[in-house]
CSV table of C-alpha atoms in Angstrom, one decimal:
chain,number,residue,atom,x,y,z
A,19,MET,CA,-11.6,0.3,-29.8
A,20,ILE,CA,-10.8,-2.5,-27.0
A,21,ILE,CA,-8.7,0.1,-25.2
A,22,PRO,CA,-11.6,2.3,-23.6
A,23,ILE,CA,-13.1,-0.8,-22.7
A,24,ILE,CA,-10.5,-2.4,-20.8
A,25,SER,CA,-9.9,0.9,-18.8
A,26,ALA,CA,-13.8,1.2,-18.3
A,27,VAL,CA,-13.3,-2.5,-16.5
A,28,LEU,CA,-10.7,-1.8,-15.0
A,29,ILE,CA,-12.3,1.5,-13.3
A,30,ALA,CA,-15.4,0.1,-12.4
A,31,LEU,CA,-13.4,-2.6,-10.3
A,32,GLY,CA,-11.5,0.0,-8.4
A,33,LEU,CA,-14.8,1.7,-7.5
A,34,LEU,CA,-16.5,-1.8,-6.4
A,35,PHE,CA,-13.5,-1.9,-4.4
A,36,PHE,CA,-13.8,1.5,-3.0
A,37,ILE,CA,-17.2,0.7,-2.1
A,38,GLY,CA,-16.1,-2.4,-0.3
A,39,GLY,CA,-13.4,-0.5,1.7
A,40,ALA,CA,-15.8,2.4,2.8
A,41,VAL,CA,-18.8,-0.3,3.9
A,42,GLY,CA,-16.0,-1.8,5.9
A,43,ILE,CA,-14.9,1.0,8.0
A,44,LEU,CA,-18.2,1.8,8.9
A,45,ARG,CA,-19.5,-1.2,9.6
A,46,PHE,CA,-16.0,-3.1,11.3
A,47,PRO,CA,-16.2,-3.5,14.8
A,48,ASP,CA,-13.2,-2.3,16.3
A,49,PHE,CA,-9.4,-0.4,15.3
A,50,TYR,CA,-8.0,-3.1,14.1
A,51,THR,CA,-10.0,-4.8,11.7
A,52,ARG,CA,-11.0,-1.2,10.5
A,53,MET,CA,-7.4,-0.8,9.5
A,54,HIS,CA,-8.0,-3.6,7.2
A,55,ALA,CA,-10.7,-2.5,5.2
A,56,ALA,CA,-8.9,1.1,5.3
A,57,GLY,CA,-5.1,0.2,4.6
A,58,LYS,CA,-5.4,-2.4,1.6
A,59,GLY,CA,-9.3,-2.2,-0.2
A,60,ASP,CA,-7.6,1.5,-0.8
A,61,THR,CA,-4.5,0.2,-2.2
A,62,MET,CA,-6.2,-2.3,-4.6
A,63,SER,CA,-8.8,-0.3,-5.8
A,64,MET,CA,-5.9,3.3,-6.3
A,65,PHE,CA,-4.4,0.5,-8.3
A,66,THR,CA,-6.6,-0.5,-10.4
A,67,ILE,CA,-7.9,3.3,-10.9
A,68,LEU,CA,-4.9,4.6,-11.6
A,69,LEU,CA,-4.0,1.3,-14.3
A,70,GLY,CA,-7.2,2.2,-16.0
A,71,LEU,CA,-6.3,5.7,-16.3
A,72,ALA,CA,-2.8,4.8,-17.4
A,73,VAL,CA,-4.1,2.2,-20.4
A,74,TYR,CA,-6.8,5.2,-21.0
A,75,GLN,CA,-4.0,7.6,-22.1
A,76,LEU,CA,-2.2,4.8,-24.7
A,77,GLN,CA,-5.3,5.7,-27.1
A,78,ASP,CA,-3.1,7.5,-29.1
A,79,PRO,CA,0.8,7.0,-28.3
A,80,THR,CA,2.6,9.6,-28.9
A,81,PRO,CA,5.6,10.2,-26.5
A,82,ALA,CA,4.1,12.4,-24.4
A,83,HIS,CA,1.1,10.0,-23.8
A,84,ILE,CA,3.3,7.5,-23.1
A,85,LEU,CA,5.2,9.3,-20.8
A,86,VAL,CA,2.3,10.7,-18.6
A,87,ALA,CA,1.2,6.9,-18.3
A,88,LEU,CA,4.3,6.3,-17.0
A,89,LYS,CA,3.9,9.0,-14.8
A,90,ILE,CA,0.4,7.4,-13.5
A,91,LEU,CA,2.1,3.9,-13.5
A,92,LEU,CA,4.7,5.4,-10.9
A,93,ILE,CA,2.5,7.2,-8.2
A,94,ALA,CA,0.7,3.4,-8.2
A,95,LEU,CA,3.8,2.1,-7.6
A,96,PHE,CA,5.1,4.2,-4.8
A,97,ILE,CA,1.6,4.7,-3.3
A,98,MET,CA,1.7,0.9,-3.0
A,99,MET,CA,5.1,0.9,-1.6
A,100,THR,CA,4.2,3.3,1.2
A,101,SER,CA,1.2,2.3,1.9
A,102,PRO,CA,2.2,-0.6,4.0
A,103,THR,CA,4.5,1.7,5.8
A,104,SER,CA,1.8,4.3,6.6
A,105,THR,CA,-0.9,1.2,8.0
A,106,HIS,CA,1.9,-0.6,9.8
A,107,ALA,CA,3.2,2.8,11.6
A,108,LEU,CA,-0.5,3.2,12.8
A,109,ILE,CA,-1.1,-0.1,13.9
A,110,LYS,CA,1.9,0.0,15.6
A,111,ALA,CA,0.8,3.3,17.3
A,112,GLY,CA,-2.5,1.8,18.1
A,113,PHE,CA,-1.1,-1.6,19.6
A,114,MET,CA,1.2,0.6,21.4
A,115,GLU,CA,-1.2,2.7,23.1
A,116,GLY,CA,-3.2,-0.7,24.3
A,117,ILE,CA,-6.2,-0.6,22.2
A,118,LYS,CA,-8.3,-3.6,23.1
A,119,MET,CA,-9.1,-5.9,20.8
A,120,TRP,CA,-12.5,-6.9,19.6
A,121,ARG,CA,-13.6,-10.7,20.1
A,122,ARG,CA,-16.5,-12.3,19.7
A,123,LYS,CA,-19.0,-13.0,23.0
A,124,ASP,CA,-19.2,-17.1,22.3
A,125,ARG,CA,-16.1,-17.6,20.4
A,126,LYS,CA,-14.1,-21.1,21.9
A,127,GLU,CA,-10.6,-20.2,22.6
A,128,LYS,CA,-7.8,-21.6,20.6
A,129,SER,CA,-4.7,-23.0,23.0
B,189,MET,CA,30.1,0.4,-9.5
B,190,TYR,CA,26.8,1.2,-7.4
B,191,ARG,CA,27.4,5.0,-7.7
B,192,ILE,CA,26.8,4.3,-11.4
B,193,ALA,CA,23.7,2.6,-10.8
B,194,ILE,CA,21.8,4.7,-8.4
B,195,PHE,CA,23.1,7.7,-10.5
B,196,LEU,CA,21.0,5.9,-13.7
B,197,LEU,CA,18.1,5.1,-11.8
B,198,LEU,CA,17.7,8.8,-10.1
B,199,PHE,CA,18.2,10.4,-13.9
B,200,GLY,CA,15.7,7.7,-15.6
B,201,ILE,CA,13.3,9.0,-12.6
B,202,TRP,CA,14.1,12.7,-13.3
B,203,ILE,CA,13.4,12.1,-17.2
B,204,ILE,CA,10.3,10.6,-16.9
B,205,PHE,CA,8.7,13.2,-14.6
B,206,SER,CA,10.4,15.9,-16.4
B,207,GLY,CA,9.0,15.1,-19.6
B,208,GLN,CA,10.9,17.7,-21.6
B,209,PHE,CA,14.3,16.7,-23.9
B,210,ASP,CA,16.0,20.0,-24.2
B,211,ALA,CA,19.4,20.9,-23.5
B,212,PHE,CA,18.3,23.1,-20.2
B,213,HIS,CA,16.4,20.4,-18.4
B,214,LEU,CA,18.8,17.4,-18.9
B,215,ALA,CA,21.5,19.5,-17.8
B,216,MET,CA,19.5,20.8,-14.9
B,217,GLY,CA,19.1,16.8,-14.6
B,218,LEU,CA,22.3,15.7,-14.6
B,219,ILE,CA,23.5,18.1,-12.0
B,220,SER,CA,20.7,17.5,-9.9
B,221,ALA,CA,21.2,13.5,-10.0
B,222,LEU,CA,24.8,13.9,-9.0
B,223,PHE,CA,24.8,15.7,-6.2
B,224,ILE,CA,22.2,13.5,-5.0
B,225,THR,CA,24.2,10.2,-5.3
B,226,LEU,CA,27.2,12.4,-3.8
B,227,ILE,CA,25.5,12.9,-0.7
B,228,SER,CA,23.2,9.8,-0.7
B,229,SER,CA,25.0,6.8,-1.9
B,230,SER,CA,26.1,5.7,1.2
B,231,PHE,CA,22.4,4.6,2.6
B,232,LEU,CA,20.9,3.5,-0.6
B,233,PHE,CA,21.6,-0.5,-1.5
B,234,LEU,CA,23.2,-1.2,2.1
B,235,ASP,CA,24.1,-5.0,0.9
B,236,ARG,CA,26.9,-4.4,-0.9
B,237,ASP,CA,28.7,-7.7,-0.7
B,238,ARG,CA,26.8,-10.0,-3.7
B,239,SER,CA,28.2,-10.1,-7.1
B,240,ALA,CA,27.2,-8.4,-10.2
B,241,GLY,CA,25.0,-11.9,-11.0
B,242,GLN,CA,23.3,-12.4,-8.4
B,243,CYS,CA,22.1,-8.8,-8.6
B,244,LEU,CA,20.9,-9.2,-11.9
B,245,GLY,CA,19.3,-12.2,-11.0
B,246,GLU,CA,16.9,-10.9,-8.4
B,247,ILE,CA,15.7,-8.0,-11.0
B,248,ILE,CA,15.4,-10.8,-13.7
B,249,ARG,CA,13.0,-12.3,-10.5
B,250,ILE,CA,11.2,-9.5,-9.2
B,251,PRO,CA,8.7,-9.2,-11.9
B,252,GLY,CA,7.7,-12.6,-11.7
B,253,TYR,CA,7.1,-11.8,-7.5
B,254,LEU,CA,5.4,-8.9,-8.2
B,255,ILE,CA,3.1,-10.5,-10.9
B,256,TRP,CA,2.1,-13.5,-8.3
B,257,ILE,CA,1.6,-10.9,-5.3
B,258,ILE,CA,-0.8,-8.8,-7.3
B,259,TYR,CA,-2.8,-11.6,-8.1
B,260,LYS,CA,-2.7,-12.7,-3.9
B,261,ILE,CA,-4.0,-8.9,-3.5
B,262,PHE,CA,-6.8,-9.6,-6.0
B,263,GLN,CA,-7.8,-12.8,-4.2
B,264,ALA,CA,-7.8,-11.9,-1.1
B,265,ASN,CA,-9.4,-8.3,-1.6
B,266,ILE,CA,-12.6,-10.4,-2.6
B,267,HIS,CA,-12.4,-12.2,0.3
B,268,ILE,CA,-12.5,-8.8,2.2
B,269,LEU,CA,-15.4,-7.3,0.2
B,270,LYS,CA,-17.3,-10.6,0.7
B,271,LEU,CA,-16.6,-9.8,4.5
B,272,ALA,CA,-17.9,-6.4,4.2
B,273,LEU,CA,-20.5,-6.6,2.3
B,274,THR,CA,-22.3,-9.9,4.4
B,275,PRO,CA,-25.3,-8.6,6.2
B,276,GLY,CA,-26.2,-9.5,9.6
B,277,ASP,CA,-24.0,-9.8,12.1
B,278,LEU,CA,-20.8,-9.8,10.2
B,279,LYS,CA,-20.2,-13.7,10.2
B,280,GLY,CA,-16.6,-14.2,9.1
B,281,VAL,CA,-15.0,-11.7,11.2
B,282,GLU,CA,-12.6,-13.9,13.7
B,283,SER,CA,-10.3,-11.4,14.3
B,284,SER,CA,-6.9,-13.1,16.4
B,285,LEU,CA,-3.3,-12.3,16.9
B,286,VAL,CA,-0.9,-14.6,15.3
B,287,LYS,CA,3.0,-15.1,15.8
B,288,ILE,CA,4.8,-16.7,12.8
B,289,ARG,CA,8.5,-17.4,12.9
B,290,THR,CA,10.1,-16.4,9.5
B,291,ASN,CA,13.6,-18.2,8.7
B,292,LEU,CA,14.5,-15.1,6.0
B,293,LYS,CA,17.9,-14.0,6.7
B,294,THR,CA,18.3,-10.9,5.4
B,295,ASP,CA,17.0,-8.0,6.2
B,296,PHE,CA,15.4,-6.8,3.2
B,297,GLY,CA,13.7,-10.2,3.0
B,298,ARG,CA,12.3,-9.5,6.0
B,299,TYR,CA,11.1,-6.4,4.8
B,300,VAL,CA,9.3,-7.7,1.8
B,301,LEU,CA,7.7,-10.5,3.7
B,302,ALA,CA,6.1,-7.8,6.4
B,303,ASN,CA,5.3,-5.6,3.4
B,304,SER,CA,3.7,-8.5,1.6
B,305,ILE,CA,1.8,-9.6,4.6
B,306,THR,CA,0.3,-6.2,4.7
B,307,LEU,CA,-0.4,-5.6,1.5
B,308,THR,CA,-2.6,-9.0,1.3
B,309,PRO,CA,-6.1,-8.2,2.9
B,310,GLY,CA,-7.0,-9.6,6.0
B,311,THR,CA,-3.6,-10.0,7.6
B,312,ILE,CA,-1.3,-6.8,8.9
B,313,THR,CA,2.3,-7.2,10.3
B,314,VAL,CA,2.0,-5.2,13.7
B,315,GLN,CA,5.5,-5.9,14.9
B,316,ILE,CA,9.0,-7.4,14.0
B,317,GLU,CA,11.2,-8.8,16.9
B,318,GLY,CA,13.9,-10.5,15.6
B,319,ASP,CA,12.9,-13.2,13.3
B,320,GLU,CA,9.0,-13.2,15.1
B,321,LEU,CA,6.8,-11.7,13.3
B,322,LEU,CA,3.5,-10.3,15.3
B,323,VAL,CA,0.2,-10.6,12.7
B,324,HIS,CA,-3.2,-9.7,13.4
B,325,SER,CA,-5.7,-11.7,10.8
B,326,ILE,CA,-9.2,-10.9,10.1
B,327,SER,CA,-10.8,-14.3,9.7
B,328,ASP,CA,-9.9,-17.9,10.3
B,329,GLU,CA,-9.1,-18.0,6.3
B,330,THR,CA,-6.8,-15.5,6.2
B,331,GLU,CA,-5.3,-17.1,9.3
B,332,ALA,CA,-4.8,-20.2,7.8
B,333,GLY,CA,-3.4,-18.7,4.1
B,334,LEU,CA,-0.5,-17.3,6.6
B,335,ARG,CA,0.3,-19.9,8.7
B,336,ASP,CA,1.4,-22.6,5.6
B,337,GLY,CA,4.0,-20.5,4.6
B,338,THR,CA,4.2,-20.3,0.8
B,339,MET,CA,4.5,-16.6,0.7
B,340,GLU,CA,8.0,-16.9,2.7
B,341,ARG,CA,9.3,-19.6,0.4
B,342,ARG,CA,8.3,-17.3,-2.9
B,343,ILE,CA,10.6,-14.2,-1.5
B,344,ALA,CA,13.5,-16.9,-0.3
B,345,GLU,CA,13.3,-18.0,-3.9
B,346,VAL,CA,13.3,-14.8,-5.1
B,347,PHE,CA,15.8,-12.6,-2.9
B,348,GLU,CA,17.8,-15.3,-0.7
B,349,ARG,CA,18.8,-17.7,-3.4
B,350,GLY,CA,22.1,-19.8,-2.8
B,351,LYS,CA,22.3,-17.7,0.5
B,352,GLU,CA,22.2,-21.0,2.9
C,86,MET,CA,-16.1,8.3,-21.9
C,87,GLU,CA,-16.0,12.0,-20.6
C,88,ASN,CA,-19.4,11.3,-19.0
C,89,PHE,CA,-18.0,8.0,-17.0
C,90,PHE,CA,-15.0,9.7,-15.9
C,91,LEU,CA,-17.4,12.4,-14.4
C,92,PHE,CA,-19.5,9.7,-12.9
C,93,THR,CA,-16.0,8.3,-11.2
C,94,GLY,CA,-15.2,11.4,-9.7
C,95,VAL,CA,-18.4,12.0,-8.1
C,96,ALA,CA,-18.3,8.6,-7.0
C,97,ILE,CA,-15.4,8.7,-5.4
C,98,PHE,CA,-16.2,11.9,-4.0
C,99,ALA,CA,-19.6,10.7,-2.7
C,100,LEU,CA,-17.5,7.8,-1.1
C,101,MET,CA,-15.2,10.5,1.2
C,102,LEU,CA,-18.1,11.2,2.9
C,103,PRO,CA,-18.9,8.4,5.1
C,104,MET,CA,-15.2,9.0,5.8
C,105,LEU,CA,-16.2,11.8,7.5
C,106,TYR,CA,-19.0,9.9,9.7
C,107,ARG,CA,-15.7,8.4,10.9
C,108,ILE,CA,-13.5,11.2,11.5
C,109,LEU,CA,-16.3,12.6,13.5
C,110,ALA,CA,-17.4,9.9,15.1
C,111,GLY,CA,-14.2,7.5,15.7
C,112,PRO,CA,-13.6,6.6,18.9
C,113,THR,CA,-10.1,7.2,19.0
C,114,ALA,CA,-7.5,9.0,17.5
C,115,ILE,CA,-6.0,6.7,15.2
C,116,ASP,CA,-9.6,6.2,13.6
C,117,ARG,CA,-9.7,9.6,12.8
C,118,ILE,CA,-6.1,9.7,11.3
C,119,VAL,CA,-6.9,6.3,9.3
C,120,ALA,CA,-10.0,8.2,8.0
C,121,VAL,CA,-8.1,11.3,7.2
C,122,ASN,CA,-5.4,8.6,5.4
C,123,VAL,CA,-8.5,7.0,3.4
C,124,ILE,CA,-9.6,10.5,2.3
C,125,GLY,CA,-5.7,11.3,1.1
C,126,THR,CA,-5.5,8.5,-0.8
C,127,LYS,CA,-9.0,9.2,-2.4
C,128,THR,CA,-7.6,12.3,-3.2
C,129,THR,CA,-4.7,11.6,-5.0
C,130,VAL,CA,-7.1,9.2,-7.2
C,131,LEU,CA,-9.6,12.0,-7.8
C,132,LEU,CA,-7.0,14.5,-9.1
C,133,VAL,CA,-6.0,12.3,-12.1
C,134,ILE,CA,-9.1,11.8,-13.0
C,135,ILE,CA,-9.7,15.9,-12.6
C,136,GLY,CA,-7.1,16.1,-14.7
C,137,VAL,CA,-8.3,13.3,-16.9
C,138,ILE,CA,-11.5,15.3,-18.0
C,139,TYR,CA,-9.8,18.6,-17.9
C,140,GLY,CA,-7.6,17.2,-21.0
C,141,ARG,CA,-4.2,18.4,-18.7
C,142,VAL,CA,-3.3,15.1,-17.4
C,143,GLU,CA,0.6,16.2,-17.4
C,144,MET,CA,-0.1,18.5,-14.9
C,145,PHE,CA,-2.2,17.1,-12.5
C,146,VAL,CA,-0.1,13.9,-12.2
C,147,ASP,CA,2.1,16.1,-10.7
C,148,PHE,CA,-0.2,17.5,-8.0
C,149,ALA,CA,-0.9,14.0,-7.5
C,150,LEU,CA,2.2,12.4,-6.6
C,151,THR,CA,2.9,15.6,-4.3
C,152,TYR,CA,-0.3,15.2,-2.5
C,153,ALA,CA,0.7,11.4,-2.5
C,154,LEU,CA,3.4,12.1,-0.7
C,155,LEU,CA,2.4,14.7,1.9
C,156,ASN,CA,-0.4,12.1,2.7
C,157,PHE,CA,2.4,9.6,3.7
C,158,ILE,CA,4.6,11.4,5.3
C,159,GLY,CA,1.6,13.0,7.5
C,160,SER,CA,0.3,9.9,8.7
C,161,LEU,CA,4.0,8.3,9.4
C,162,ALA,CA,4.4,11.8,11.4
C,163,ALA,CA,1.1,11.4,12.9
C,164,ALA,CA,1.6,7.7,14.1
C,165,TYR,CA,4.7,8.3,15.4
C,166,PHE,CA,3.5,11.2,17.9
C,167,LEU,CA,0.8,8.8,18.8
C,168,GLY,CA,3.3,6.5,19.2
C,169,ARG,CA,5.3,8.5,21.7
C,170,VAL,CA,2.9,10.3,23.5
C,171,ASN,CA,2.0,8.0,26.1
C,172,PRO,CA,5.4,6.0,26.5
C,173,GLU,CA,4.1,4.7,30.2
C,174,LYS,CA,1.0,3.0,28.8
C,175,HIS,CA,3.1,0.3,26.4
C,176,VAL,CA,1.3,-2.9,26.9
C,177,ALA,CA,4.0,-5.5,28.4
C,178,SER,CA,1.6,-8.3,27.4
C,179,ALA,CA,1.5,-9.6,23.8
C,180,THR,CA,-2.3,-10.0,23.7
C,181,PRO,CA,-4.7,-7.4,24.6
C,182,GLY,CA,-7.4,-8.5,26.9
C,183,GLU,CA,-10.6,-9.3,25.9
C,184,GLN,CA,-13.9,-7.2,25.2
C,185,SER,CA,-17.2,-8.3,24.4
C,186,ARG,CA,-19.4,-6.8,21.8
């Protein structure tokens, strides 16, 4: 009985982070800040949702279900390892292109 | 020694992904894991001058670091969610480029540091040049968290203990 | 619980639509690639959820893994290509110039 509740809470948390990432991608002012919202709000929400689904698989712990849960966790681990790499590659490509950074107009410069 | 470790790792991954335990599938997994080990064992785990005890210590200490980094990611995600959902003129966003210097010696430690910085929302590693990292941070708060160097100490504790 | 998974799938699908806006309107090419990358990650999760709804997770998990792999390789290839396409435009200074809103 407790397992569906845990998985539902994890999935709802992931959906909340997905919404945050989508709103960030729409609202943030320049390419670099959009990258922040895209690359990582996404990774975290993916991780929580997949964790929730893996927990849901453990409802009747037969070996087949445990294997499926392990596979889901491996997917999550794989994305957590590769997502920083692709984020870094994309932002470096943008940096090399010389895309300008957004600054607030009235911001005082730090030395 | 390292070849055996790589072979066991690959074979374990095969068993998890195939999910079938009859003789045919196990034999296929054995053959393909052996083949991959033969052709690619020279470029996995490049740093081979460590003793077995050091490797074992690393493996034991990695899960603690993983739990800590997941907690940090969680915390920082809430921060970015707050930034994105603040109505009005995006008050918190103060993007800046920061140069930080790292004391980590090994390539793998630097790789883990750069990936951890990128995974923690609010900061992205743009470039690594020698021992200088160029980091883009989204707000003043994340910049302050970047500069105090807690993450670097943690990584040094896990991966570079006894290497001074 | 089935209805909850159905709702989750529809919500993830609905969250792909803002990314479509970013693909259409993104000022630079890399913005569009980032949006495609985000849609790819969402699709990976969506595939696993579809598997749970249909009761065939063990099959859809493999699709999701393949999709994650292709997504990673695709974004890396795009980043590599964009980094190479204008080699003379590499910025010399470490800080890009000012731009007011």
